[in-house]
mmCIF file of C-alpha atoms in Angstrom:
data_model
loop_
_atom_site.group_PDB
_atom_site.id
_atom_site.type_symbol
_atom_site.label_atom_id
_atom_site.label_comp_id
_atom_site.label_asym_id
_atom_site.label_seq_id
_atom_site.Cartn_x
_atom_site.Cartn_y
_atom_site.Cartn_z
ATOM 1 C CA GLU A 240 9.739 -2.399 -7.348
ATOM 2 C CA LEU A 241 8.396 0.354 -4.876
ATOM 3 C CA ASP A 242 5.687 0.668 -7.620
ATOM 4 C CA ASP A 243 4.438 -3.136 -7.208
ATOM 5 C CA LYS A 244 4.262 -2.706 -3.300
ATOM 6 C CA LEU A 245 2.857 0.315 -3.848
ATOM 7 C CA PHE A 246 0.246 -1.095 -6.691
ATOM 8 C CA ILE A 247 -0.758 -3.784 -4.274
ATOM 9 C CA ILE A 248 -0.918 -1.570 -1.322
ATOM 10 C CA HIS A 249 -4.057 0.583 -3.181
ATOM 11 C CA SER A 250 -5.780 -2.314 -5.229
ATOM 12 C CA LEU A 251 -5.917 -3.922 -1.003
ATOM 13 C CA LEU A 252 -7.212 -0.304 0.496
ATOM 14 C CA ASN A 253 -9.404 0.235 -2.977
ATOM 15 C CA ILE A 254 -10.943 -3.279 -1.937
ATOM 16 C CA ILE A 255 -10.991 -2.030 1.711
ATOM 17 C CA TRP A 256 -13.114 0.769 0.663
ATOM 18 C CA ALA A 257 -15.549 -0.991 -1.887
ATOM 19 C CA THR A 258 -16.444 -3.370 0.957
ATOM 20 C CA GLY A 259 -16.789 -0.441 3.732
ATOM 21 C CA PHE A 260 -18.346 1.734 1.334
ATOM 22 C CA LEU A 261 -21.238 -1.503 -0.140
ATOM 23 C CA ILE A 262 -21.949 -2.387 3.811
ATOM 24 C CA PHE A 263 -22.744 1.096 4.067
ATOM 25 C CA TRP A 264 -25.671 1.718 1.424
ATOM 26 C CA ARG A 265 -27.010 -1.264 2.386
ATOM 27 C CA ARG A 266 -27.626 0.342 5.883
ATOM 28 C CA ARG A 267 -28.291 4.034 4.750
ATOM 29 C CA GLN A 268 -30.447 1.880 1.517
ATOM 30 C CA ALA A 269 -32.627 -0.190 4.490
ATOM 31 C CA GLU A 270 -32.620 3.664 6.881
ATOM 32 C CA LEU A 271 -34.240 5.507 3.200
ATOM 33 C CA ALA A 272 -36.909 2.194 2.713
ATOM 34 C CA TYR A 273 -38.274 2.557 6.464
ATOM 35 C CA GLU A 274 -38.091 6.386 6.103
ATOM 36 C CA TRP A 275 -40.136 6.498 3.180
ATOM 37 C CA ASN A 276 -42.160 3.451 3.320
ATOM 38 C CA THR A 277 -41.230 1.599 1.021
ATOM 39 C CA LEU A 278 -39.619 -2.117 2.545
ATOM 40 C CA ASP A 279 -41.936 -4.234 0.448
ATOM 41 C CA MET A 280 -42.396 -2.405 -2.223
ATOM 42 C CA GLU A 281 -40.883 -5.460 -5.005
ATOM 43 C CA GLN A 282 -44.083 -7.589 -3.519
ATOM 44 C CA LEU A 283 -46.613 -4.996 -4.307
ATOM 45 C CA GLU A 284 -45.083 -5.318 -7.987
ATOM 46 C CA ASP A 285 -47.468 -6.120 -10.603
ATOM 47 C CA THR A 286 -46.412 -8.050 -13.459
ATOM 48 C CA ARG A 287 -45.980 -6.475 -16.489
ATOM 49 C CA ALA A 288 -49.330 -6.098 -18.819
ATOM 50 C CA THR A 289 -47.459 -7.833 -22.308
ATOM 51 C CA TYR A 290 -46.278 -11.050 -19.702
ATOM 52 C CA LYS A 291 -48.233 -13.737 -21.166
ATOM 53 C CA GLY A 292 -47.592 -17.087 -19.123
ATOM 54 C CA GLN A 293 -50.702 -20.048 -17.635
ATOM 55 C CA LEU A 294 -51.687 -19.478 -14.448
ATOM 56 C CA ARG A 295 -50.289 -21.966 -12.390
ATOM 57 C CA ARG A 296 -49.696 -22.583 -8.543
ATOM 58 C CA SER A 297 -46.245 -21.859 -7.371
ATOM 59 C CA PRO A 298 -44.311 -23.821 -5.282
ATOM 60 C CA VAL A 299 -42.621 -21.537 -3.365
ATOM 61 C CA THR A 300 -45.454 -18.711 -3.038
ATOM 62 C CA ASN A 301 -48.381 -21.753 -2.874
ATOM 63 C CA LYS A 302 -50.215 -18.897 -4.519
ATOM 64 C CA TYR A 303 -51.377 -18.239 -8.748
ATOM 65 C CA ALA A 304 -48.393 -16.745 -10.882
ATOM 66 C CA PRO A 305 -48.196 -17.288 -15.249
ATOM 67 C CA TYR A 306 -46.139 -19.220 -15.764
ATOM 68 C CA TYR A 307 -43.958 -19.407 -19.186
ATOM 69 C CA PRO A 308 -42.523 -22.423 -19.689
ATOM 70 C CA ALA A 309 -38.038 -21.999 -20.143
ATOM 71 C CA TRP A 310 -37.567 -24.039 -23.590
ATOM 72 C CA LYS A 311 -40.227 -21.286 -24.805
ATOM 73 C CA ARG A 312 -37.840 -18.417 -23.641
ATOM 74 C CA LEU A 313 -34.620 -20.185 -24.811
ATOM 75 C CA LEU A 314 -36.058 -20.788 -28.898
ATOM 76 C CA PHE A 315 -37.350 -16.793 -28.620
ATOM 77 C CA ARG A 316 -33.773 -16.356 -27.480
ATOM 78 C CA LEU A 317 -31.544 -18.425 -30.010
ATOM 79 C CA LEU A 318 -33.866 -17.783 -33.473
ATOM 80 C CA VAL A 319 -35.133 -14.115 -32.473
ATOM 81 C CA THR A 320 -32.563 -12.695 -30.382
ATOM 82 C CA MET A 321 -29.346 -13.761 -30.914
ATOM 83 C CA PRO A 322 -29.863 -13.679 -34.869
ATOM 84 C CA MET A 323 -31.097 -9.805 -34.369
ATOM 85 C CA LEU A 324 -27.965 -9.135 -31.582
ATOM 86 C CA ILE A 325 -25.956 -10.749 -34.690
ATOM 87 C CA PHE A 326 -27.427 -8.795 -37.350
ATOM 88 C CA ASN A 327 -26.902 -5.481 -34.862
ATOM 89 C CA LEU A 328 -23.427 -6.205 -34.562
ATOM 90 C CA VAL A 329 -22.266 -6.467 -38.297
ATOM 91 C CA LEU A 330 -24.326 -3.303 -39.299
ATOM 92 C CA VAL A 331 -22.515 -1.560 -36.502
ATOM 93 C CA SER A 332 -19.496 -2.812 -37.934
ATOM 94 C CA PHE A 333 -20.193 -2.178 -41.389
ATOM 95 C CA CYS A 334 -20.757 1.404 -40.767
ATOM 96 C CA ILE A 335 -17.905 2.374 -38.817
ATOM 97 C CA LEU A 336 -15.885 0.750 -41.343
ATOM 98 C CA ILE A 337 -17.408 3.140 -43.677
ATOM 99 C CA ILE A 338 -16.891 5.978 -41.752
ATOM 100 C CA PHE A 339 -13.749 5.046 -40.517
ATOM 101 C CA ARG A 340 -12.662 4.390 -44.661
ATOM 102 C CA PHE A 341 -14.341 7.666 -45.605
ATOM 103 C CA GLN A 342 -12.037 9.437 -42.577
ATOM 104 C CA ALA A 343 -9.071 7.956 -44.214
ATOM 105 C CA TRP A 344 -10.023 8.929 -48.083
ATOM 106 C CA ILE A 345 -11.227 12.520 -46.812
ATOM 107 C CA ASP A 346 -7.325 12.575 -45.283
ATOM 108 C CA ARG A 347 -5.706 11.286 -48.344
ATOM 109 C CA GLN A 348 -7.654 14.098 -50.040
ATOM 110 C CA LEU A 349 -6.510 17.239 -47.547
ATOM 111 C CA LYS A 350 -2.586 15.548 -47.779
ATOM 112 C CA LEU A 351 -3.073 15.689 -51.871
ATOM 113 C CA GLY A 352 -4.556 19.175 -51.560
ATOM 114 C CA HIS A 353 -7.878 18.289 -53.419
ATOM 115 C CA LEU A 354 -9.789 20.306 -50.378
ATOM 116 C CA PRO A 355 -7.337 23.318 -49.215
ATOM 117 C CA SER A 356 -10.365 25.762 -48.452
ATOM 118 C CA LEU A 357 -12.915 23.408 -46.582
ATOM 119 C CA MET A 358 -10.037 21.999 -44.342
ATOM 120 C CA SER A 359 -11.262 21.997 -40.679
ATOM 121 C CA LEU A 360 -15.138 21.288 -42.024
ATOM 122 C CA THR A 361 -13.488 18.110 -44.295
ATOM 123 C CA GLN A 362 -12.050 17.038 -41.273
ATOM 124 C CA LEU A 363 -14.718 17.087 -39.250
ATOM 125 C CA LEU A 364 -17.338 15.700 -41.057
ATOM 126 C CA PRO A 365 -16.713 11.540 -40.381
ATOM 127 C CA LYS A 366 -16.401 12.450 -36.619
ATOM 128 C CA ILE A 367 -19.725 14.190 -37.264
ATOM 129 C CA LEU A 368 -21.727 11.902 -39.162
ATOM 130 C CA LEU A 369 -20.550 8.634 -36.687
ATOM 131 C CA ALA A 370 -21.940 11.108 -33.839
ATOM 132 C CA LEU A 371 -25.051 10.936 -35.447
ATOM 133 C CA VAL A 372 -24.829 7.065 -36.592
ATOM 134 C CA THR A 373 -24.538 6.306 -32.949
ATOM 135 C CA THR A 374 -27.936 8.117 -32.085
ATOM 136 C CA VAL A 375 -29.700 6.716 -34.717
ATOM 137 C CA PHE A 376 -28.818 3.288 -33.611
ATOM 138 C CA ASP A 377 -29.075 4.057 -30.037
ATOM 139 C CA ASP A 378 -32.776 5.129 -30.306
ATOM 140 C CA VAL A 379 -32.812 1.921 -33.127
ATOM 141 C CA TYR A 380 -31.246 -0.614 -29.927
ATOM 142 C CA LYS A 381 -33.742 0.865 -27.311
ATOM 143 C CA ARG A 382 -36.832 0.017 -29.400
ATOM 144 C CA VAL A 383 -35.756 -2.873 -30.739
ATOM 145 C CA CYS A 384 -34.814 -3.923 -26.741
ATOM 146 C CA ARG A 385 -38.229 -3.242 -25.800
ATOM 147 C CA TRP A 386 -39.732 -5.423 -28.289
ATOM 148 C CA LEU A 387 -37.419 -8.369 -27.566
ATOM 149 C CA THR A 388 -38.733 -7.632 -23.504
ATOM 150 C CA ASP A 389 -42.130 -6.951 -24.590
ATOM 151 C CA LYS A 390 -42.095 -10.343 -26.879
ATOM 152 C CA GLY A 391 -39.092 -13.000 -24.969
#
């Protein structure tokens, strides 16, 4: 019962600390932006060079800005992004399953005594393989994300 009360107090203190930190950081961010003369940098940013859209007058700023219909973005997400996402999830799950099965096979072989001389190396092999697969997939995902961002 004491743990429950302490847990509640700890949670409330975390909320107060996080709120205070955010308030402090916003103030500090504004100070730094003023010191570094970067207050309105968002307004100076150019649109992405690969962004394609028709020039239309914006009802908010009354200036011409590229416009890309929402239905085209949604269509791209449904027909390209989602299938790629599902494919990548299935591929990663399959690779991880294969590596786990490989680990189980190595463990079985070690218990049966078939791999005694290379025991330490064979136990590390699936873990090394998983690290390599993760690194390769990370690189592939970055490229796919850049492509999807530029196209979508």
